[in-house]
CSV table of N, CA and C in Angstrom, one decimal:
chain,number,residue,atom,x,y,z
W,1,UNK,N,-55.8,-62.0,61.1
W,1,UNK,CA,-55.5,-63.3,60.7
W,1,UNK,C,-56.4,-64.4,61.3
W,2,UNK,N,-56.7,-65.4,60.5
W,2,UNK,CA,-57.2,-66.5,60.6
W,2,UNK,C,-56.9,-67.5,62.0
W,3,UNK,N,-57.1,-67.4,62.9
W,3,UNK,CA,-56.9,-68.8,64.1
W,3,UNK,C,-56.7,-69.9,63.8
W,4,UNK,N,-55.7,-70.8,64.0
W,4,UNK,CA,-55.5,-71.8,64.1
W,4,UNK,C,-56.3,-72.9,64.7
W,5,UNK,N,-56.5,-73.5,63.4
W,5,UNK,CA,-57.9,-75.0,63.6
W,5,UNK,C,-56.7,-75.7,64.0
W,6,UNK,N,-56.8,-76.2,65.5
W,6,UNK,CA,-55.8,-77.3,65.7
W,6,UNK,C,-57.1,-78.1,66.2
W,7,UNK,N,-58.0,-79.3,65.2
W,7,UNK,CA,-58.7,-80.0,65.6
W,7,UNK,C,-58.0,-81.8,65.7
W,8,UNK,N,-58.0,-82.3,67.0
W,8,UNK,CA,-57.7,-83.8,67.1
W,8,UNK,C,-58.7,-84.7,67.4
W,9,UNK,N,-58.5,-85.9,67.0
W,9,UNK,CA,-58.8,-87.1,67.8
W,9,UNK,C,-58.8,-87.4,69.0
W,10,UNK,N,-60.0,-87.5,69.6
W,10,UNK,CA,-59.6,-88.2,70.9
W,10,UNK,C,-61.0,-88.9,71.2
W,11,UNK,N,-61.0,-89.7,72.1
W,11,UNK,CA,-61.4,-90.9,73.0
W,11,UNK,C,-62.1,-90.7,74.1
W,12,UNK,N,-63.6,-90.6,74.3
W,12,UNK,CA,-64.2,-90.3,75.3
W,12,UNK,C,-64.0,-91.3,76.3
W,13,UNK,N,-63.4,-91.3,77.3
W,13,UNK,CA,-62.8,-92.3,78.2
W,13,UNK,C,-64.0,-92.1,79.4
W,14,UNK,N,-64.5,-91.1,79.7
W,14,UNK,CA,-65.5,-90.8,80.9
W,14,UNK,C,-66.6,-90.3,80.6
W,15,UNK,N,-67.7,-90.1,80.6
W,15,UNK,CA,-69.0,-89.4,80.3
W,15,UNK,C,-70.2,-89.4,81.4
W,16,UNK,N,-70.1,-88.1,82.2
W,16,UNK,CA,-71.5,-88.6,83.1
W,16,UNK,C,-72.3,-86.9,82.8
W,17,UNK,N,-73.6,-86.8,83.8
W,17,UNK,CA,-74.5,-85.4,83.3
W,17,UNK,C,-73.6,-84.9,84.5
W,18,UNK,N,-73.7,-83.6,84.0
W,18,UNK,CA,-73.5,-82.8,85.0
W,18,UNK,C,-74.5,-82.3,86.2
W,19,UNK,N,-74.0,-82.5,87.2
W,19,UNK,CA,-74.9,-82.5,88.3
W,19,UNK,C,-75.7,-81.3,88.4
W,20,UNK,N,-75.4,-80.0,88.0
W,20,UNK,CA,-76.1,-78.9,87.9
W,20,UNK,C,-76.9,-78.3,87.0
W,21,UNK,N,-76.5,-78.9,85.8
W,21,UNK,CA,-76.9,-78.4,84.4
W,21,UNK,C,-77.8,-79.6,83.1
W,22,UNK,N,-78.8,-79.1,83.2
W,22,UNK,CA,-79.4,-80.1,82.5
W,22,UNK,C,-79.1,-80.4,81.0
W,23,UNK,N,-78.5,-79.4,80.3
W,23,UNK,CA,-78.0,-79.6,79.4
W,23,UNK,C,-76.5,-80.0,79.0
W,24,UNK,N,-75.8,-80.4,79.9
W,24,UNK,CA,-74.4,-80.9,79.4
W,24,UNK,C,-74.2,-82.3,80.0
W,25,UNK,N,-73.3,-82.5,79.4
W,25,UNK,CA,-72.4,-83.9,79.9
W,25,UNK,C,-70.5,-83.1,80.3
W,26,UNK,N,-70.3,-83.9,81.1
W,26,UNK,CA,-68.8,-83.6,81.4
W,26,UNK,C,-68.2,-84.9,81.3
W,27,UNK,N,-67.2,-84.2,80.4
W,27,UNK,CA,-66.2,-86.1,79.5
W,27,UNK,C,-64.8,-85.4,79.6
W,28,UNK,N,-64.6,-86.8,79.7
W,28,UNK,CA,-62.9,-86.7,80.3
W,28,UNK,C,-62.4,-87.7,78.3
W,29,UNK,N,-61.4,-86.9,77.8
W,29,UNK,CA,-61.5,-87.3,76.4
W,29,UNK,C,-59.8,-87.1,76.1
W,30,UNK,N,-59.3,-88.8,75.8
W,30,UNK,CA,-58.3,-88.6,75.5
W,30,UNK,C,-57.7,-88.5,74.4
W,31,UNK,N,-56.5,-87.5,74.3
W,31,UNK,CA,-56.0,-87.3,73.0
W,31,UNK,C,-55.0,-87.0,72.9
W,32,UNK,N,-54.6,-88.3,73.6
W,32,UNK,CA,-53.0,-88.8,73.3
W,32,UNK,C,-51.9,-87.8,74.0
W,33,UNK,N,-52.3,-86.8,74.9
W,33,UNK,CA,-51.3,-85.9,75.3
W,33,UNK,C,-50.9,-86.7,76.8
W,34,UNK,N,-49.5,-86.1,76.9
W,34,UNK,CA,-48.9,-86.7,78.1
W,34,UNK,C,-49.5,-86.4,79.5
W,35,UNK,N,-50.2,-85.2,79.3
W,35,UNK,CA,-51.0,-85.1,80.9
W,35,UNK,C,-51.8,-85.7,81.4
W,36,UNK,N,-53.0,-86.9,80.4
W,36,UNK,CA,-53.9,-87.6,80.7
W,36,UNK,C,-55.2,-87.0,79.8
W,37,UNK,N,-56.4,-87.2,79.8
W,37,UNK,CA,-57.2,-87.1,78.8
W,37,UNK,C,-57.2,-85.4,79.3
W,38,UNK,N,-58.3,-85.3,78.5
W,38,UNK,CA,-59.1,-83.3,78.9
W,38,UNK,C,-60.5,-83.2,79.4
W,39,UNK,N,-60.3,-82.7,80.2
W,39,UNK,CA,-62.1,-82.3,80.9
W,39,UNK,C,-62.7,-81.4,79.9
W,40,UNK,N,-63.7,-81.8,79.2
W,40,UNK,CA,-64.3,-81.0,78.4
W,40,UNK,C,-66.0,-81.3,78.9
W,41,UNK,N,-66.8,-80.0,79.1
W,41,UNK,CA,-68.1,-80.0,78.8
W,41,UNK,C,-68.6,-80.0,77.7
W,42,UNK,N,-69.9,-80.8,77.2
W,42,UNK,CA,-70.5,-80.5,76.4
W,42,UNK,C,-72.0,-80.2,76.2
W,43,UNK,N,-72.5,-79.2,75.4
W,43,UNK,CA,-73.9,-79.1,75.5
W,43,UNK,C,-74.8,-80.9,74.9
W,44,UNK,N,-74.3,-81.5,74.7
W,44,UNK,CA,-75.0,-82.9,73.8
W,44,UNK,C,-76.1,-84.1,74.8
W,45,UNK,N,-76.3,-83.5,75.8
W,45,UNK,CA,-76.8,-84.2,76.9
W,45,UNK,C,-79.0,-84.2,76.4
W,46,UNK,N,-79.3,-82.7,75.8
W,46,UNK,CA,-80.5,-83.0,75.4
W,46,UNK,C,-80.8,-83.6,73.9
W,47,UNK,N,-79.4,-84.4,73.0
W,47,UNK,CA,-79.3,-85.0,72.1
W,47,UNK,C,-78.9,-86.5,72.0
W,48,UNK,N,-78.4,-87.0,73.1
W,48,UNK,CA,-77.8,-87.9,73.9
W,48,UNK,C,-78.2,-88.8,74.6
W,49,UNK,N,-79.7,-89.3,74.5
W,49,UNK,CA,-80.5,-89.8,76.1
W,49,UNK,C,-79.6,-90.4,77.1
W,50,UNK,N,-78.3,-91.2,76.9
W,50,UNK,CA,-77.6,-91.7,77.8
W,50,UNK,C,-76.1,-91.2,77.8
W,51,UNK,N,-75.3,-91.0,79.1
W,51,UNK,CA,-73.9,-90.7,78.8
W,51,UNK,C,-73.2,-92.2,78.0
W,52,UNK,N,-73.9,-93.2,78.2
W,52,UNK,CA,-73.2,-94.5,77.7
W,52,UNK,C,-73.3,-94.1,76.0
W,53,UNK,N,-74.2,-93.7,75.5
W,53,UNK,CA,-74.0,-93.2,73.8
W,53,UNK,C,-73.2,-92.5,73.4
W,54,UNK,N,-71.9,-91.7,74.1
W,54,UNK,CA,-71.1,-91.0,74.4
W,54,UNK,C,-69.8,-91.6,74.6
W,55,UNK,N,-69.9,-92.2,75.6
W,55,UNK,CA,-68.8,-93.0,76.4
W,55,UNK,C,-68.1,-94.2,75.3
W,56,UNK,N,-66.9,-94.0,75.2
W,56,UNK,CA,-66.0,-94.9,74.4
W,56,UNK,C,-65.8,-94.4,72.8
W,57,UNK,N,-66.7,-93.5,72.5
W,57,UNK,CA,-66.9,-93.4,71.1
W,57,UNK,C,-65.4,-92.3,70.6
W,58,UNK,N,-65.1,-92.4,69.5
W,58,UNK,CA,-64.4,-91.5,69.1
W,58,UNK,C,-64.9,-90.4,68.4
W,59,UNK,N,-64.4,-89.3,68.8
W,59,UNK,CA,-64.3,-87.9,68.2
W,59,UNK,C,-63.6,-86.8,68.0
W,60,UNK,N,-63.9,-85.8,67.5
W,60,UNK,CA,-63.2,-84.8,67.3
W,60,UNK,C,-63.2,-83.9,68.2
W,61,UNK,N,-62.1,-82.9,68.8
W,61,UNK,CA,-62.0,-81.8,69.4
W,61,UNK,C,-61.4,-80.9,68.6
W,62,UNK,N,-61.9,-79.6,69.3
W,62,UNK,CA,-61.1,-78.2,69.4
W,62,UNK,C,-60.1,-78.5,70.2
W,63,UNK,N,-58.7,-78.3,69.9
W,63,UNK,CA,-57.6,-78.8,71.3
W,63,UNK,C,-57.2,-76.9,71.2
W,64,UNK,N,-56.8,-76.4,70.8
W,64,UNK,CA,-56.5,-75.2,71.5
W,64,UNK,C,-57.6,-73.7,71.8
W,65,UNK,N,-58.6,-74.4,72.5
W,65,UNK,CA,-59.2,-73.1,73.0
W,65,UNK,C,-59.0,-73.0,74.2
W,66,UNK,N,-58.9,-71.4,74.9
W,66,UNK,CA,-58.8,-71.0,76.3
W,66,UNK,C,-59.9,-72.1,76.9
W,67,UNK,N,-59.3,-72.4,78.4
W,67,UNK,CA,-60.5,-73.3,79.3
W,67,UNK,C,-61.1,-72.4,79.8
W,68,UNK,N,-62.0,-72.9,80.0
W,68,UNK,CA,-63.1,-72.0,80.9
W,68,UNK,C,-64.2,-73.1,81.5
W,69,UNK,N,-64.6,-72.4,82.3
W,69,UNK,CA,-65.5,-73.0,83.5
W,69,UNK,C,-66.7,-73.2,83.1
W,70,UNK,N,-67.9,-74.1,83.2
W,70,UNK,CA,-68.9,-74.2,82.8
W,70,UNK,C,-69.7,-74.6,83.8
W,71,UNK,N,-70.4,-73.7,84.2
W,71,UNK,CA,-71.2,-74.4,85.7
W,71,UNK,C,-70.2,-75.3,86.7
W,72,UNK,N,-69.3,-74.6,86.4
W,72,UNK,CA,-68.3,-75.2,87.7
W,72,UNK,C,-67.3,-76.3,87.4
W,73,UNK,N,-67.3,-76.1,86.1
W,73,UNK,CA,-66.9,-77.8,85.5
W,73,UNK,C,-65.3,-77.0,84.7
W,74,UNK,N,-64.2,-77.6,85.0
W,74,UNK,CA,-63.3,-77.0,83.7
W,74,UNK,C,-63.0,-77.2,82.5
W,75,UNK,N,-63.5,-76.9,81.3
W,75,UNK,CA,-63.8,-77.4,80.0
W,75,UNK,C,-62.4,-76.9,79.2
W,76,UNK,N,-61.9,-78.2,78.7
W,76,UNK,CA,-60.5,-77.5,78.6
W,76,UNK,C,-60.1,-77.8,76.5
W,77,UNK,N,-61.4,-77.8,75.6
W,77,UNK,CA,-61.4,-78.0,74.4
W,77,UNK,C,-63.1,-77.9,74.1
W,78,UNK,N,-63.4,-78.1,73.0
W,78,UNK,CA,-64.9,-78.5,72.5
W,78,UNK,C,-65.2,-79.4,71.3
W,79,UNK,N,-66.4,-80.9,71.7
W,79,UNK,CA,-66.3,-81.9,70.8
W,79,UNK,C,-67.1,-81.3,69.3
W,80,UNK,N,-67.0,-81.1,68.4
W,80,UNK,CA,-67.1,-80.8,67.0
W,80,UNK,C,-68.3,-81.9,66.7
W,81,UNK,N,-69.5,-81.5,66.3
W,81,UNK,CA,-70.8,-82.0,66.2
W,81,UNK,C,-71.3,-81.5,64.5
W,82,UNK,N,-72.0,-82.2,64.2
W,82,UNK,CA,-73.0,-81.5,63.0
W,82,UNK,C,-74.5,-81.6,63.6
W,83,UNK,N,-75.3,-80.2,63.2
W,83,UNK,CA,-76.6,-79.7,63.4
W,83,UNK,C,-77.0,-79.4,62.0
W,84,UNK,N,-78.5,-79.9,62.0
W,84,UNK,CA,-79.1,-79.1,61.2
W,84,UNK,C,-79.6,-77.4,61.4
W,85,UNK,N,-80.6,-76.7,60.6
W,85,UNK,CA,-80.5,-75.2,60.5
W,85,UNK,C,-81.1,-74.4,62.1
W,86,UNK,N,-81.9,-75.8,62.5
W,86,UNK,CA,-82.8,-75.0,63.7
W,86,UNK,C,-82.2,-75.4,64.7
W,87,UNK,N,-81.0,-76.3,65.0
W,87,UNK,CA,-80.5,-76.8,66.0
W,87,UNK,C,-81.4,-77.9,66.9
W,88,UNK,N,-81.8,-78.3,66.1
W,88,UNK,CA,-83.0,-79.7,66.7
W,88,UNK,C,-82.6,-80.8,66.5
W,89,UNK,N,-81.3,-81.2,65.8
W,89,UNK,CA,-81.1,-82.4,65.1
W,89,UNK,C,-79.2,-82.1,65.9
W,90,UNK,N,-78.7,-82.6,66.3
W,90,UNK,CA,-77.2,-82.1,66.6
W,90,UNK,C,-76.3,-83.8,66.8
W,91,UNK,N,-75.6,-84.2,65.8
W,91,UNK,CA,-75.0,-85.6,66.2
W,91,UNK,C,-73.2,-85.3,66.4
W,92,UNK,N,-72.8,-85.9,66.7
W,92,UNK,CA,-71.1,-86.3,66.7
W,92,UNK,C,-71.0,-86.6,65.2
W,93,UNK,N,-69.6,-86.0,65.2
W,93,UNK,CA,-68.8,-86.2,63.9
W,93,UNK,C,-69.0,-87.7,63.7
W,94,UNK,N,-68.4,-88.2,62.8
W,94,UNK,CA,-67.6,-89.8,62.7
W,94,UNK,C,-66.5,-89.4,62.5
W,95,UNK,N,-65.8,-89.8,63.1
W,95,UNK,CA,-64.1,-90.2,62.6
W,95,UNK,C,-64.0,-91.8,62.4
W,96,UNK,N,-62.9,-91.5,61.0
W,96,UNK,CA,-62.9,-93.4,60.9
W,96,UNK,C,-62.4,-94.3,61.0
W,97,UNK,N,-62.6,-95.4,61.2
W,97,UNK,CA,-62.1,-96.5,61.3
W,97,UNK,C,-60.5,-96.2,61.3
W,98,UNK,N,-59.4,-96.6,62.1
W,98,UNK,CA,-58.4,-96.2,62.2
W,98,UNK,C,-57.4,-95.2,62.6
W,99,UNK,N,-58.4,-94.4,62.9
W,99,UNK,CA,-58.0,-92.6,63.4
W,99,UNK,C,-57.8,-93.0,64.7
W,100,UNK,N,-56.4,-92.6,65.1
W,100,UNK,CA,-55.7,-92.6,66.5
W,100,UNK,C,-56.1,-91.3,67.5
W,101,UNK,N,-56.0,-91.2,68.5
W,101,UNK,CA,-55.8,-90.5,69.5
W,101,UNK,C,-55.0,-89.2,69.2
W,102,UNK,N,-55.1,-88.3,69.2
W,102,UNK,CA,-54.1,-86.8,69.0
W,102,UNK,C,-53.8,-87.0,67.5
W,103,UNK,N,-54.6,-87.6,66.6
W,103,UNK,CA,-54.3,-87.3,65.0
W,103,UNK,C,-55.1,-86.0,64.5
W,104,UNK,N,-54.6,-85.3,64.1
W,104,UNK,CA,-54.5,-84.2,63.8
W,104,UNK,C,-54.9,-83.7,62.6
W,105,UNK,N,-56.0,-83.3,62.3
W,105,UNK,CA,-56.9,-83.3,61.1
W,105,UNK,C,-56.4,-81.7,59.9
W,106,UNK,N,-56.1,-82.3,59.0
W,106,UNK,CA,-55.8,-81.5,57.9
W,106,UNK,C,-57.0,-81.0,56.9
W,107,UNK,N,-56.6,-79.8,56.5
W,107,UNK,CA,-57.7,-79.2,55.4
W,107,UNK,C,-57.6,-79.3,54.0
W,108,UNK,N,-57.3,-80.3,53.1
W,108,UNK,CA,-56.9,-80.1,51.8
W,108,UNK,C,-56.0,-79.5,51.7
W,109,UNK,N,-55.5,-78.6,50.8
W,109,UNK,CA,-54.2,-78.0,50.3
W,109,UNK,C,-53.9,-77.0,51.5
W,110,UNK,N,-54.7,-76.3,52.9
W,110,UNK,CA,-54.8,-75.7,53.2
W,110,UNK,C,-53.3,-75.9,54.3
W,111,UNK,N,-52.3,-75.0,55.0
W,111,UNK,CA,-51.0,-75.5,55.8
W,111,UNK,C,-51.9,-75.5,57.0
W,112,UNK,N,-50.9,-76.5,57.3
W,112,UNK,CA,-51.1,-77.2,58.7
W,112,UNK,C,-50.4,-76.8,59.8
W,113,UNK,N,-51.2,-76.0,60.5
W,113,UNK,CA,-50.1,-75.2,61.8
W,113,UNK,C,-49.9,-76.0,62.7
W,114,UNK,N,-48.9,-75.5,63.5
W,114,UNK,CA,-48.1,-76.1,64.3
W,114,UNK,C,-49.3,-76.1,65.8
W,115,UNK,N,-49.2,-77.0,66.8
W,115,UNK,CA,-50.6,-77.6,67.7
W,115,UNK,C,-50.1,-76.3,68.4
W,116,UNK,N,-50.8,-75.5,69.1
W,116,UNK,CA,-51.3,-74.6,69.6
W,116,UNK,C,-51.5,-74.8,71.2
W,117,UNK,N,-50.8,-74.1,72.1
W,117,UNK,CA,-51.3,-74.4,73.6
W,117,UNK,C,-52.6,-74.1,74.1
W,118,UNK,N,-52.8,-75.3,74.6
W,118,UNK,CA,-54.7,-75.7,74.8
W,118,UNK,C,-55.5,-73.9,75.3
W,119,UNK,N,-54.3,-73.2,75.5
W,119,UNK,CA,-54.8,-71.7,76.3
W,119,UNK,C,-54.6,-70.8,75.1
W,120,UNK,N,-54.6,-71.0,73.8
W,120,UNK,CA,-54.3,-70.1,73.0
W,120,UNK,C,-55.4,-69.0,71.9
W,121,UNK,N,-56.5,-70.0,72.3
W,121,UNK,CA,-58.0,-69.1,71.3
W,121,UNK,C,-59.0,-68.9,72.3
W,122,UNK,N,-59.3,-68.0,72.3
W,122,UNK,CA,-60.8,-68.1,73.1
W,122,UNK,C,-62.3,-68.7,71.8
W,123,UNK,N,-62.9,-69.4,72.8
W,123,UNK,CA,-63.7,-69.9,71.9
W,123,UNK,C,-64.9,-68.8,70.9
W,124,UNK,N,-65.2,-67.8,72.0
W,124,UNK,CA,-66.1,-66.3,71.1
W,124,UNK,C,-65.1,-66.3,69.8
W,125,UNK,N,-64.1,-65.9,69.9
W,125,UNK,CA,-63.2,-65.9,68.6
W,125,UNK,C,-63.0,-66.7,67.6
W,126,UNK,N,-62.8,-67.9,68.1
W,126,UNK,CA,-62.8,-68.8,67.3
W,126,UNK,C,-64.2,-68.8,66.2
W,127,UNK,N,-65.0,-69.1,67.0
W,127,UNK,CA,-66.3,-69.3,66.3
W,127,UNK,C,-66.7,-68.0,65.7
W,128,UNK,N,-66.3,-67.1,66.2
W,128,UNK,CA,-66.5,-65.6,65.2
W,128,UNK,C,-66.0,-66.1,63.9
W,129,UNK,N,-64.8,-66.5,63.4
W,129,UNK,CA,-64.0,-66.5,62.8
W,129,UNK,C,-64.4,-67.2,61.7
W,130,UNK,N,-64.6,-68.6,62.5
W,130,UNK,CA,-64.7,-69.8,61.4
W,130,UNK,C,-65.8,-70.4,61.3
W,131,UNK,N,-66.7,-70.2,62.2
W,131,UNK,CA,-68.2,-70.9,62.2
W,131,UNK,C,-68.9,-71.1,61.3
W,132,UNK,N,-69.0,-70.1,60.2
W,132,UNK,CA,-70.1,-70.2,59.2
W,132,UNK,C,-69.3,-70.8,58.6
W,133,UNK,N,-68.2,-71.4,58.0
W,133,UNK,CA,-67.6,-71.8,57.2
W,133,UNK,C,-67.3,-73.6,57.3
W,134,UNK,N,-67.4,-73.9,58.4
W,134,UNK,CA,-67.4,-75.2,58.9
W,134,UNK,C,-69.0,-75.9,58.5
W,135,UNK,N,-68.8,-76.7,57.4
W,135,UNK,CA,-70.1,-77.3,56.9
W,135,UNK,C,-69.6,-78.9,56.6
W,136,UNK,N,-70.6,-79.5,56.6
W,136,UNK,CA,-70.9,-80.8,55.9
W,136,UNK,C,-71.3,-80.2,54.2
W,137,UNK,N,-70.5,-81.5,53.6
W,137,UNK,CA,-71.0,-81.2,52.1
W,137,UNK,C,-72.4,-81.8,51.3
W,138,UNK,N,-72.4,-81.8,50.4
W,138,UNK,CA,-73.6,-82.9,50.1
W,138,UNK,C,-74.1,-84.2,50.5
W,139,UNK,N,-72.3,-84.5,50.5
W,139,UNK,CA,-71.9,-86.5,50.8
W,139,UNK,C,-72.0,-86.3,52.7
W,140,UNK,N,-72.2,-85.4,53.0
W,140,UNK,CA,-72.5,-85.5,54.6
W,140,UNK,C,-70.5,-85.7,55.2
W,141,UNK,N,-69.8,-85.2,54.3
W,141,UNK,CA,-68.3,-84.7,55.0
W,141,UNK,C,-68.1,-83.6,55.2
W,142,UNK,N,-67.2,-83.7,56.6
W,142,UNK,CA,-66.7,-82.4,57.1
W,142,UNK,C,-66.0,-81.5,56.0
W,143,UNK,N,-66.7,-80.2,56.5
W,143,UNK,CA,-65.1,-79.4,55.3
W,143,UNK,C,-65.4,-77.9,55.9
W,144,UNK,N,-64.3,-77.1,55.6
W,144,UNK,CA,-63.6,-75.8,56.4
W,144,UNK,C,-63.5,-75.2,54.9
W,145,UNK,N,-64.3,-74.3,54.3
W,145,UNK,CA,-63.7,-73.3,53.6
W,145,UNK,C,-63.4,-74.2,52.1
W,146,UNK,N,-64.9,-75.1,52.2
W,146,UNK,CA,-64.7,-76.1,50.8
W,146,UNK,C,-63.5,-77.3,50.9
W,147,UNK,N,-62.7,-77.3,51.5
W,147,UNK,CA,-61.9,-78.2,51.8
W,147,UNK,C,-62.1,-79.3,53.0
W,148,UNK,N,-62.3,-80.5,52.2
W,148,UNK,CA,-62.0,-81.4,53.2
W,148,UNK,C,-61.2,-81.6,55.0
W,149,UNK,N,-62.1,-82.2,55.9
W,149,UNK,CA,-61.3,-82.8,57.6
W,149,UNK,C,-60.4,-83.7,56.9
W,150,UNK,N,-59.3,-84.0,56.7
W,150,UNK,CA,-58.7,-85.0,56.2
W,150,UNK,C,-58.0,-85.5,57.4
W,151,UNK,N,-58.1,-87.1,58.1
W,151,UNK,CA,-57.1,-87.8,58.5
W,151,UNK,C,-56.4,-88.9,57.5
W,152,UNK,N,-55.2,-89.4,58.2
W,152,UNK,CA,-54.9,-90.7,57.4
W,152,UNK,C,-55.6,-91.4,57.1
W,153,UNK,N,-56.4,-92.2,58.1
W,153,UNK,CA,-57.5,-92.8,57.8
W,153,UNK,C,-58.6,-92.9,57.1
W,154,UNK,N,-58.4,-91.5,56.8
W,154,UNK,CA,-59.9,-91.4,55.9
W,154,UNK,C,-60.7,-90.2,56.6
W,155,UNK,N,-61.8,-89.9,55.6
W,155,UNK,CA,-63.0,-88.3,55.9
W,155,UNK,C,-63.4,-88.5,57.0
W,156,UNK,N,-63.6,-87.5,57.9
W,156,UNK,CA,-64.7,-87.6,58.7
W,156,UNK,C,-65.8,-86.8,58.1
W,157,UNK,N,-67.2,-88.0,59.0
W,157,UNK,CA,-68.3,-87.6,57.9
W,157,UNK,C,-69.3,-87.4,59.1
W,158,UNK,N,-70.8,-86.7,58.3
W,158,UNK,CA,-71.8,-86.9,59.5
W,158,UNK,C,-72.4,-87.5,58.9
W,159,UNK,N,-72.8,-89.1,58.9
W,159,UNK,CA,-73.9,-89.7,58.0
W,159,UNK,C,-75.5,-89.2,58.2
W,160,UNK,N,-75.8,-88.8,57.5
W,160,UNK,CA,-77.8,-88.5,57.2
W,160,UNK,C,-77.2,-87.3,57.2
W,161,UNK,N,-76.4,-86.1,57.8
W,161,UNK,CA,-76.9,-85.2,58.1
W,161,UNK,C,-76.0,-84.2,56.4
W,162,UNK,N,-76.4,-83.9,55.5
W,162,UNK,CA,-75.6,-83.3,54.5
W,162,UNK,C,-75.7,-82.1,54.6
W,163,UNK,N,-74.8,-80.9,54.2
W,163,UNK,CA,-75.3,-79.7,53.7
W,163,UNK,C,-75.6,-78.8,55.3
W,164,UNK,N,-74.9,-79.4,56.4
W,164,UNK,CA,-74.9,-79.1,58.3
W,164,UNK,C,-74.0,-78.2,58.3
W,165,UNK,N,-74.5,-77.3,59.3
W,165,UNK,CA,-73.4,-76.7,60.4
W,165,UNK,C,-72.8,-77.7,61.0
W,166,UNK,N,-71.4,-77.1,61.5
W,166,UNK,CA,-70.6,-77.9,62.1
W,166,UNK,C,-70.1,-77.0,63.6
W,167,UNK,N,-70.5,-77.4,64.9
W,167,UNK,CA,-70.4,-76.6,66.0
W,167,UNK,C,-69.4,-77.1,67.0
């Protein structure tokens, strides 16, 4: 069976490089849960020239993958980006205008599981699973299996980038 995409909204509240690794940033990203934001790493630091292009912005996570450690850092979800084919081009989703904190992104007609404990996918699996399937369409919107990211608010899109992996 299929894994549960429990992907949310949240709010990069913190963003600095990681002291050891030249490729990540470590963000503290809230999404609306009662414990306080999530330490998440991300590889987007050689796509990123500053943590301040990061910092404050809204995006999407993976909220239920197993945490794990990343050069020492506890990464407890992962932010959802569009790449082009060679991985030379890699930007942040858009979420839109109005999308809250822990909103909870739907697939078209597809059912919407119930949120998942942040310890419940390992990410190898996950992305075995669903990776190739996670694209931008033409119009440069997210979609899972031909079916629209739907929030209330409105699509999330990757503008310029159409026809993308979604990592």
């Amino acid at each position: 069976s299929a894994p549960a995409l429990d992907i949310r909204v949240g709010t990069v509240v913190k963003c600095w490089e990681h002291p050891e690794a030249e490729k990540l940033y470590c963000e503290e990203i809230d999404i609306g849960e009662e414990a306080g934001p999530r330490t998440i790493a991300s590889g987007l630091r050689p796509f990123y020239a500053s943590a301040d292009d990061i910092r404050g912005r809204k995006v999407l996570i993976f909220a239920n993958l197993k945490a794990r450690t990343m050069q020492g850092f506890k990464s407890c979800g992962m932010v959802l980006c569009a790449s082009n084919a060679d991985h030379t081009v890699v930007k942040l989703l858009e979420v839109p205008p109005g999308a809250k904190n822990g909103d909870r992104v739907a697939f078209g007609d597809l059912p919407v599981v119930p949120p998942a404990a942040p310890s419940a996918v390992q990410k190898k699996k996950l992305l075995e699973k669903v990776i190739g399937f996670l694209k931008t369409d033409g119009d440069g919107v997210a979609t899972v299996l031909g079916k629209k990211f739907a929030l209330a608010a409105g699509p999330v899109t990757a503008p310029g980038m159409p026809d993308a992996a979604i990592s």
